[in-house]
C-alpha positions as a Markdown table, in Angstrom:
| # | Residue | x | y | z |
|---|---|---|---|---|
| 1 | Unk | 4.1 | 60.5 | -9.6 |
| 2 | Unk | 4.8 | 56.9 | -9.8 |
| 3 | Unk | 2.2 | 54.5 | -10.5 |
| 4 | Unk | 1.7 | 51.5 | -8.4 |
| 5 | Unk | 2.7 | 47.7 | -9.6 |
| 6 | Unk | 1.2 | 45.0 | -7.7 |
| 7 | Unk | 2.8 | 41.4 | -8.4 |
| 8 | Unk | 0.6 | 38.8 | -6.7 |
| 9 | Unk | 2.1 | 35.9 | -4.7 |
| 10 | Unk | -0.4 | 32.8 | -4.6 |
| 11 | Unk | -0.5 | 31.2 | -1.3 |
| 12 | Unk | -1.4 | 27.8 | -2.9 |
| 13 | Unk | -2.4 | 26.4 | -6.3 |
| 14 | Unk | 1.2 | 27.5 | -7.4 |
| 15 | Unk | 3.1 | 25.5 | -10.2 |
| 16 | Unk | 6.6 | 25.3 | -11.4 |
| 17 | Unk | 6.4 | 28.5 | -13.3 |
| 18 | Unk | 4.6 | 30.6 | -10.7 |
| 19 | Unk | 8.1 | 31.7 | -9.3 |
| 20 | Unk | 9.6 | 32.3 | -12.5 |
| 21 | Unk | 6.8 | 34.6 | -13.4 |
| 22 | Unk | 6.9 | 36.6 | -10.1 |
| 23 | Unk | 10.7 | 37.0 | -10.2 |
| 24 | Unk | 11.0 | 37.6 | -13.9 |
| 25 | Unk | 8.4 | 40.6 | -13.7 |
| 26 | Unk | 9.9 | 41.8 | -10.6 |
| 27 | Unk | 13.4 | 41.7 | -12.2 |
| 28 | Unk | 12.3 | 43.5 | -15.7 |
| 29 | Unk | 10.2 | 46.0 | -14.5 |
| 30 | Unk | 12.9 | 46.9 | -11.9 |
| 31 | Unk | 15.5 | 47.1 | -14.8 |
| 32 | Unk | 13.4 | 49.3 | -16.5 |
| 33 | Unk | 12.9 | 51.6 | -13.7 |
| 34 | Unk | 16.7 | 51.7 | -13.5 |
| 35 | Unk | 16.9 | 52.4 | -17.1 |
| 36 | Unk | 14.8 | 55.4 | -16.4 |
| 37 | Unk | 16.9 | 56.7 | -13.5 |
| 38 | Unk | 20.0 | 56.3 | -15.6 |
| 39 | Unk | 18.5 | 58.8 | -18.1 |
| 40 | Unk | 17.3 | 61.5 | -15.7 |
| 41 | Unk | 13.6 | 60.3 | -15.5 |
| 42 | Unk | 11.6 | 59.1 | -12.6 |
| 43 | Unk | 10.9 | 55.2 | -12.4 |
| 44 | Unk | 7.2 | 54.5 | -13.7 |
| 45 | Unk | 6.2 | 51.8 | -11.0 |
| 46 | Unk | 6.5 | 51.5 | -7.3 |
| 47 | Unk | 6.8 | 47.6 | -7.3 |
| 48 | Unk | 5.3 | 45.3 | -4.6 |
| 49 | Unk | 5.1 | 41.8 | -4.0 |
| 50 | Unk | 1.7 | 41.1 | -2.4 |
| 51 | Unk | 0.1 | 37.7 | -1.0 |
| 52 | Unk | -2.1 | 36.6 | 1.7 |
| 53 | Unk | 0.6 | 35.0 | 4.0 |
| 54 | Unk | 3.6 | 36.1 | 5.5 |
| 55 | Unk | 5.5 | 33.5 | 3.4 |
| 56 | Unk | 4.5 | 31.2 | 0.4 |
| 57 | Unk | 6.3 | 28.0 | -0.4 |
| 58 | Unk | 7.0 | 26.6 | -4.3 |
| 59 | Unk | 8.5 | 23.7 | -5.6 |
| 60 | Unk | 7.6 | 21.6 | -2.6 |
| 61 | Unk | 8.8 | 23.6 | -0.4 |
| 62 | Unk | 12.5 | 24.1 | -2.0 |
| 63 | Unk | 11.8 | 27.8 | -2.6 |
| 64 | Unk | 9.8 | 30.3 | -0.5 |
| 65 | Unk | 8.9 | 33.9 | -1.4 |
| 66 | Unk | 8.2 | 36.4 | 1.4 |
| 67 | Unk | 5.6 | 38.9 | 0.2 |
| 68 | Unk | 6.3 | 42.7 | 1.2 |
| 69 | Unk | 2.6 | 43.2 | 2.0 |
| 70 | Unk | -0.7 | 41.7 | 2.2 |
| 71 | Unk | -3.3 | 42.4 | -0.5 |
| 72 | Unk | -5.5 | 43.7 | 2.1 |
| 73 | Unk | -3.0 | 46.7 | 2.8 |
| 74 | Unk | -3.4 | 47.9 | -0.8 |
| 75 | Unk | -6.0 | 50.2 | -1.2 |
| 76 | Unk | -5.1 | 51.1 | -4.7 |
| 77 | Unk | -2.9 | 50.1 | -7.3 |
| 78 | Unk | -2.4 | 50.6 | -11.2 |
| 79 | Unk | -1.4 | 47.2 | -12.6 |
| 80 | Unk | -1.6 | 43.8 | -11.2 |
| 81 | Unk | 0.7 | 41.2 | -12.4 |
| 82 | Unk | -1.0 | 37.6 | -12.0 |
| 83 | Unk | 1.8 | 34.7 | -12.3 |
| 84 | Unk | 1.0 | 31.4 | -13.6 |
| 85 | Unk | -0.4 | 28.7 | -11.5 |
| 86 | Unk | -0.7 | 24.9 | -11.4 |
| 87 | Unk | -2.2 | 23.8 | -14.4 |
| 88 | Unk | -4.4 | 20.8 | -12.8 |
| 89 | Unk | -6.6 | 23.9 | -11.5 |
| 90 | Unk | -10.2 | 22.5 | -11.0 |
| 91 | Unk | -11.3 | 25.3 | -8.7 |
| 92 | Unk | -10.4 | 28.5 | -6.8 |
| 93 | Unk | -8.7 | 27.3 | -3.3 |
| 94 | Unk | -9.9 | 29.2 | -0.4 |
| 95 | Unk | -6.5 | 30.7 | 0.4 |
| 96 | Unk | -6.4 | 32.3 | -3.1 |
| 97 | Unk | -10.1 | 34.0 | -2.6 |
| 98 | Unk | -8.6 | 37.3 | -1.3 |
| 99 | Unk | -6.6 | 37.6 | -4.4 |
| 100 | Unk | -9.5 | 37.1 | -6.6 |
| 101 | Unk | -11.6 | 39.9 | -4.5 |
| 102 | Unk | -8.6 | 42.1 | -4.6 |
| 103 | Unk | -8.3 | 41.8 | -8.3 |
| 104 | Unk | -12.2 | 42.2 | -8.7 |
| 105 | Unk | -12.4 | 45.3 | -6.5 |
| 106 | Unk | -9.0 | 46.8 | -8.0 |
| 107 | Unk | -10.1 | 46.5 | -11.5 |
| 108 | Unk | -13.6 | 48.5 | -10.7 |
| 109 | Unk | -11.3 | 51.0 | -9.3 |
| 110 | Unk | -9.6 | 51.4 | -12.6 |
| 111 | Unk | -6.5 | 49.2 | -12.3 |
| 112 | Unk | -5.4 | 46.9 | -15.0 |
| 113 | Unk | -4.7 | 43.2 | -15.0 |
| 114 | Unk | -2.0 | 41.2 | -16.6 |
| 115 | Unk | -2.1 | 37.2 | -16.3 |
| 116 | Unk | 0.7 | 35.1 | -17.7 |
| 117 | Unk | 0.0 | 31.7 | -18.8 |
| 118 | Unk | -2.1 | 29.6 | -16.6 |
| 119 | Unk | -2.6 | 32.6 | -14.2 |
| 120 | Unk | -5.7 | 32.9 | -16.5 |
| 121 | Unk | -7.2 | 30.4 | -14.2 |
| 122 | Unk | -7.1 | 32.9 | -11.5 |
| 123 | Unk | -8.1 | 35.7 | -13.3 |
| 124 | Unk | -11.0 | 33.9 | -15.1 |
| 125 | Unk | -12.2 | 33.0 | -11.5 |
| 126 | Unk | -13.1 | 36.6 | -11.1 |
| 127 | Unk | -15.4 | 36.6 | -14.2 |
| 128 | Unk | -13.6 | 39.6 | -15.6 |
| 129 | Unk | -12.8 | 37.5 | -18.5 |
| 130 | Unk | -16.2 | 36.6 | -19.4 |
| 131 | Unk | -16.9 | 37.5 | -23.3 |
| 132 | Unk | -13.2 | 38.5 | -23.4 |
| 133 | Unk | -10.4 | 37.2 | -25.2 |
| 134 | Unk | -7.5 | 35.1 | -23.5 |
| 135 | Unk | -4.5 | 33.6 | -24.4 |
| 136 | Unk | -2.6 | 30.8 | -22.3 |
| 137 | Unk | -0.7 | 27.7 | -22.8 |
| 138 | Unk | -2.0 | 25.8 | -25.7 |
| 139 | Unk | -1.8 | 22.2 | -23.6 |
| 140 | Unk | -4.0 | 23.5 | -21.0 |
| 141 | Unk | -6.6 | 25.2 | -23.5 |
| 142 | Unk | -9.4 | 22.2 | -23.7 |
| 143 | Unk | -8.9 | 21.9 | -19.6 |
| 144 | Unk | -9.7 | 25.7 | -19.2 |
| 145 | Unk | -12.4 | 26.0 | -21.8 |
| 146 | Unk | -14.5 | 23.2 | -19.7 |
| 147 | Unk | -14.1 | 25.4 | -16.4 |
| 148 | Unk | -14.7 | 28.8 | -18.2 |
| 149 | Unk | -16.6 | 28.3 | -21.3 |
| 150 | Unk | -17.6 | 31.9 | -21.4 |
| 151 | Unk | -14.2 | 33.2 | -22.1 |
| 152 | Unk | -13.0 | 33.5 | -25.7 |
| 153 | Unk | -9.7 | 31.3 | -25.9 |
| 154 | Unk | -7.4 | 32.4 | -28.4 |
| 155 | Unk | -4.1 | 30.1 | -28.1 |
| 156 | Unk | -2.8 | 31.2 | -31.6 |
| 157 | Unk | -2.2 | 34.8 | -29.9 |
| 158 | Unk | 0.9 | 35.4 | -27.8 |
| 159 | Unk | -0.6 | 38.4 | -26.1 |
| 160 | Unk | -4.1 | 39.6 | -26.0 |
| 161 | Unk | -5.2 | 43.2 | -25.0 |
| 162 | Unk | -8.7 | 44.1 | -24.1 |
| 163 | Unk | -10.4 | 46.7 | -21.9 |
| 164 | Unk | -7.3 | 47.0 | -19.4 |
| 165 | Unk | -7.1 | 43.1 | -19.1 |
| 166 | Unk | -3.8 | 41.2 | -20.7 |
| 167 | Unk | -3.3 | 37.7 | -21.2 |
| 168 | Unk | -0.1 | 35.8 | -22.8 |
| 169 | Unk | 0.6 | 32.3 | -24.1 |
| 170 | Unk | 2.6 | 29.4 | -22.1 |
| 171 | Unk | 5.8 | 28.8 | -20.8 |
| 172 | Unk | 8.3 | 31.6 | -20.7 |
| 173 | Unk | 6.4 | 33.6 | -23.2 |
| 174 | Unk | 5.4 | 35.6 | -20.0 |
| 175 | Unk | 8.6 | 37.7 | -20.8 |
| 176 | Unk | 7.2 | 38.8 | -24.1 |
| 177 | Unk | 4.0 | 40.0 | -22.2 |
| 178 | Unk | 6.3 | 41.8 | -19.5 |
| 179 | Unk | 8.0 | 43.6 | -22.5 |
| 180 | Unk | 4.6 | 44.5 | -24.1 |
| 181 | Unk | 3.7 | 46.2 | -20.8 |
| 182 | Unk | 6.9 | 48.0 | -20.5 |
| 183 | Unk | 6.7 | 49.6 | -23.7 |
| 184 | Unk | 2.7 | 50.4 | -22.7 |
| 185 | Unk | 3.7 | 52.1 | -19.6 |
| 186 | Unk | 7.2 | 53.2 | -20.0 |
| 187 | Unk | 8.0 | 53.7 | -24.0 |
| 188 | Unk | 9.5 | 52.0 | -26.8 |
| 189 | Unk | 13.2 | 53.0 | -25.9 |
| 190 | Unk | 12.8 | 51.2 | -22.5 |
| 191 | Unk | 11.3 | 48.2 | -24.1 |
| 192 | Unk | 14.0 | 47.8 | -26.6 |
| 193 | Unk | 16.7 | 48.4 | -23.7 |
| 194 | Unk | 15.0 | 45.5 | -21.6 |
| 195 | Unk | 14.7 | 43.4 | -24.7 |
| 196 | Unk | 18.5 | 43.6 | -25.2 |
| 197 | Unk | 19.5 | 43.5 | -21.4 |
| 198 | Unk | 17.3 | 40.5 | -20.7 |
| 199 | Unk | 17.7 | 39.0 | -24.3 |
| 200 | Unk | 14.4 | 38.5 | -25.1 |
| 201 | Unk | 12.9 | 38.7 | -28.7 |
| 202 | Unk | 10.6 | 41.9 | -28.9 |
| 203 | Unk | 7.4 | 42.0 | -31.0 |
| 204 | Unk | 6.6 | 38.4 | -31.0 |
| 205 | Unk | 2.9 | 37.8 | -31.8 |
| 206 | Unk | 2.3 | 34.3 | -32.1 |
| 207 | Unk | 2.9 | 30.9 | -30.4 |
| 208 | Unk | 1.1 | 29.0 | -32.8 |
| 209 | Unk | 4.5 | 27.1 | -34.1 |
| 210 | Unk | 5.0 | 25.9 | -30.6 |
| 211 | Unk | 1.9 | 23.9 | -30.6 |
| 212 | Unk | 2.0 | 20.3 | -30.6 |
| 213 | Unk | -1.3 | 18.8 | -31.4 |
| 214 | Unk | -2.3 | 15.4 | -29.7 |
| 215 | Unk | -6.1 | 15.9 | -30.3 |
| 216 | Unk | -8.6 | 16.2 | -28.1 |
| 217 | Unk | -9.3 | 13.0 | -26.2 |
| 218 | Unk | -10.8 | 14.1 | -23.0 |
| 219 | Unk | -14.4 | 13.5 | -23.8 |
| 220 | Unk | -16.8 | 10.6 | -23.8 |
| 221 | Unk | -18.3 | 10.3 | -27.1 |
| 222 | Unk | -17.5 | 6.9 | -28.2 |
| 223 | Unk | -18.3 | 7.4 | -32.1 |
| 224 | Unk | -16.0 | 10.6 | -32.1 |
| 225 | Unk | -13.0 | 8.8 | -30.3 |
| 226 | Unk | -13.4 | 6.1 | -32.9 |
| 227 | Unk | -13.5 | 8.6 | -35.7 |
| 228 | Unk | -10.6 | 10.3 | -34.2 |
| 229 | Unk | -8.7 | 7.4 | -34.3 |
| 230 | Unk | -9.5 | 6.6 | -37.7 |
| 231 | Unk | -8.6 | 10.0 | -38.9 |
| 232 | Unk | -5.1 | 9.8 | -37.1 |
| 233 | Unk | -4.4 | 6.3 | -38.9 |
| 234 | Unk | -5.5 | 7.2 | -42.2 |
| 235 | Unk | -4.7 | 11.0 | -42.4 |
| 236 | Unk | -2.8 | 10.5 | -45.7 |
| 237 | Unk | -5.6 | 9.1 | -47.4 |
| 238 | Unk | -8.6 | 10.9 | -49.0 |
| 239 | Unk | -11.2 | 10.6 | -46.3 |
| 240 | Unk | -14.8 | 11.2 | -46.9 |
| 241 | Unk | -16.7 | 12.5 | -43.9 |
| 242 | Unk | -19.9 | 11.5 | -45.3 |
| 243 | Unk | -18.6 | 7.7 | -45.7 |
| 244 | Unk | -17.1 | 8.1 | -42.1 |
| 245 | Unk | -20.4 | 9.2 | -40.7 |
| 246 | Unk | -22.5 | 6.4 | -42.3 |
| 247 | Unk | -19.3 | 3.8 | -41.0 |
| 248 | Unk | -20.7 | 4.9 | -37.5 |
| 249 | Unk | -24.5 | 5.0 | -38.4 |
| 250 | Unk | -24.7 | 8.5 | -37.8 |
| 251 | Unk | -26.3 | 11.1 | -40.0 |
| 252 | Unk | -23.7 | 13.6 | -41.5 |
| 253 | Unk | -25.0 | 17.0 | -39.5 |
| 254 | Unk | -25.3 | 14.9 | -36.3 |
| 255 | Unk | -21.8 | 13.5 | -36.7 |
| 256 | Unk | -20.3 | 16.9 | -37.4 |
| 257 | Unk | -22.3 | 18.3 | -34.4 |
| 258 | Unk | -21.0 | 15.7 | -31.9 |
| 259 | Unk | -17.4 | 16.0 | -33.7 |
| 260 | Unk | -17.5 | 19.8 | -32.8 |
| 261 | Unk | -18.9 | 19.5 | -29.5 |
| 262 | Unk | -16.2 | 16.9 | -28.5 |
| 263 | Unk | -13.3 | 18.3 | -29.8 |
| 264 | Unk | -13.7 | 22.0 | -30.6 |
| 265 | Unk | -13.0 | 21.2 | -34.3 |
| 266 | Unk | -14.9 | 20.3 | -37.3 |
| 267 | Unk | -14.1 | 16.7 | -38.7 |
| 268 | Unk | -12.0 | 18.7 | -41.5 |
| 269 | Unk | -10.2 | 20.9 | -39.4 |
| 270 | Unk | -9.1 | 17.9 | -37.1 |
| 271 | Unk | -8.0 | 16.1 | -40.2 |
| 272 | Unk | -5.9 | 19.3 | -41.3 |
| 273 | Unk | -4.2 | 19.6 | -37.8 |
| 274 | Unk | -3.6 | 16.1 | -37.8 |
| 275 | Unk | -1.9 | 16.3 | -41.6 |
| 276 | Unk | -0.1 | 19.4 | -40.4 |
| 277 | Unk | 1.4 | 17.7 | -37.3 |
| 278 | Unk | 2.6 | 14.8 | -39.0 |
| 279 | Unk | 4.3 | 17.3 | -41.7 |
| 280 | Unk | 5.8 | 19.1 | -38.9 |
| 281 | Unk | 7.6 | 16.4 | -37.5 |
| 282 | Unk | 8.8 | 15.3 | -40.9 |
| 283 | Unk | 10.2 | 18.9 | -41.4 |
| 284 | Unk | 11.8 | 18.8 | -38.0 |
| 285 | Unk | 13.5 | 15.5 | -38.1 |
| 286 | Unk | 14.2 | 14.4 | -41.8 |
| 287 | Unk | 16.0 | 15.6 | -45.0 |
| 288 | Unk | 12.8 | 15.1 | -47.0 |
| 289 | Unk | 11.8 | 18.0 | -49.3 |
| 290 | Unk | 8.8 | 20.2 | -48.7 |
| 291 | Unk | 7.1 | 18.5 | -51.9 |
| 292 | Unk | 7.8 | 14.9 | -50.3 |
| 293 | Unk | 6.3 | 15.8 | -47.0 |
| 294 | Unk | 3.2 | 17.4 | -48.9 |
| 295 | Unk | 2.7 | 14.3 | -50.5 |
| 296 | Unk | 3.1 | 12.0 | -47.7 |
| 297 | Unk | 0.6 | 13.8 | -45.7 |
| 298 | Unk | -2.0 | 13.5 | -48.5 |
| 299 | Unk | -1.8 | 16.7 | -50.3 |
| 300 | Unk | -1.5 | 17.3 | -53.9 |
| 301 | Unk | -1.6 | 21.2 | -54.5 |
| 302 | Unk | 1.5 | 23.0 | -52.9 |
| 303 | Unk | -0.4 | 26.2 | -52.8 |
| 304 | Unk | -3.1 | 24.5 | -50.4 |
| 305 | Unk | -0.4 | 23.0 | -48.4 |
| 306 | Unk | 1.4 | 26.1 | -47.7 |
| 307 | Unk | -1.8 | 28.1 | -46.9 |
| 308 | Unk | -3.1 | 25.4 | -44.4 |
| 309 | Unk | 0.4 | 25.0 | -43.0 |
| 310 | Unk | 1.0 | 28.7 | -42.5 |
| 311 | Unk | -2.8 | 29.0 | -40.9 |
| 312 | Unk | -2.2 | 26.6 | -38.3 |
| 313 | Unk | 1.6 | 27.2 | -37.5 |
| 314 | Unk | 1.9 | 30.8 | -38.4 |
| 315 | Unk | 4.8 | 29.8 | -40.8 |
| 316 | Unk | 5.5 | 28.7 | -44.1 |
| 317 | Unk | 6.6 | 25.0 | -44.6 |
| 318 | Unk | 10.0 | 26.5 | -45.7 |
| 319 | Unk | 10.2 | 28.9 | -42.6 |
| 320 | Unk | 9.5 | 26.2 | -40.5 |
| 321 | Unk | 11.8 | 23.6 | -41.6 |
| 322 | Unk | 14.7 | 26.6 | -41.6 |
| 323 | Unk | 13.8 | 27.2 | -37.9 |
| 324 | Unk | 13.5 | 23.9 | -36.3 |
| 325 | Unk | 15.8 | 21.5 | -38.7 |
| 326 | Unk | 19.2 | 21.5 | -38.0 |
| 327 | Unk | 19.9 | 20.0 | -41.5 |
| 328 | Unk | 18.1 | 22.8 | -43.0 |
| 329 | Unk | 17.9 | 20.8 | -46.3 |
| 330 | Unk | 15.3 | 22.6 | -48.4 |
| 331 | Unk | 14.7 | 21.5 | -51.9 |
């Protein structure tokens, strides 16, 4: 007997990626079902697009989707796909409240939930993500944390899987989540087939190397703002945080506390991220050697530089250069 898959169609708060997630999920799960049929097996899912309106508009009315049913008509489902929504989400819109109630009720009845990118906002509105891990687009993480402080945001992970709730990183990485779900609900062979047919890299686990660090500036602590400016302008120097806290007439412990509260990073972590961001840009766009880049951003120990670079990006400096620099000049 087939399981039931519900792909939600939000009636409002939709972003440009919302329709991509909906169509992508429908296309790949349909492809997985067809692969099963071709091999004499029953499809795993009956797939339905469900919403709260007879039609939903996207991209300023340029595109429309007509859900196949209303969520109120679905009595039971096994897996719910929650597409990305607009990243300027500041609260649940009234039109989407039925979706949140539907997710909450179905999860209690045993359904599993999978949200794509900023779909985490809708899922978090249920409260079901509280005290659970969640990945989403790195560019919206700080905003999301402000709205849902009880959720454990892990932007370094591409996919999280916890208690029947799945989340994934940003952009089109939702395709990797779909492959993950195909393998989980179908089998490895079907997932590999979908990977090849839709040309999606399988077994990708991290989005760390895609992160662009711009610093967390959406706070109102003037001391921390000044410290951030100083770090970003003098990142290549040897910075004493003891001296920096004295510079702004703040005790060291209080300085660290305020810095962590404002940015989510310790001063040292912030400095490391700034250094590595400058190193990444140099590795992407110049023919400088890894040693030259290391010295330019203020490191003198190659082992330490490699360890911190890998911790932040998930790749070694050499791997990063080989991936993102067309010249690929190494040493």
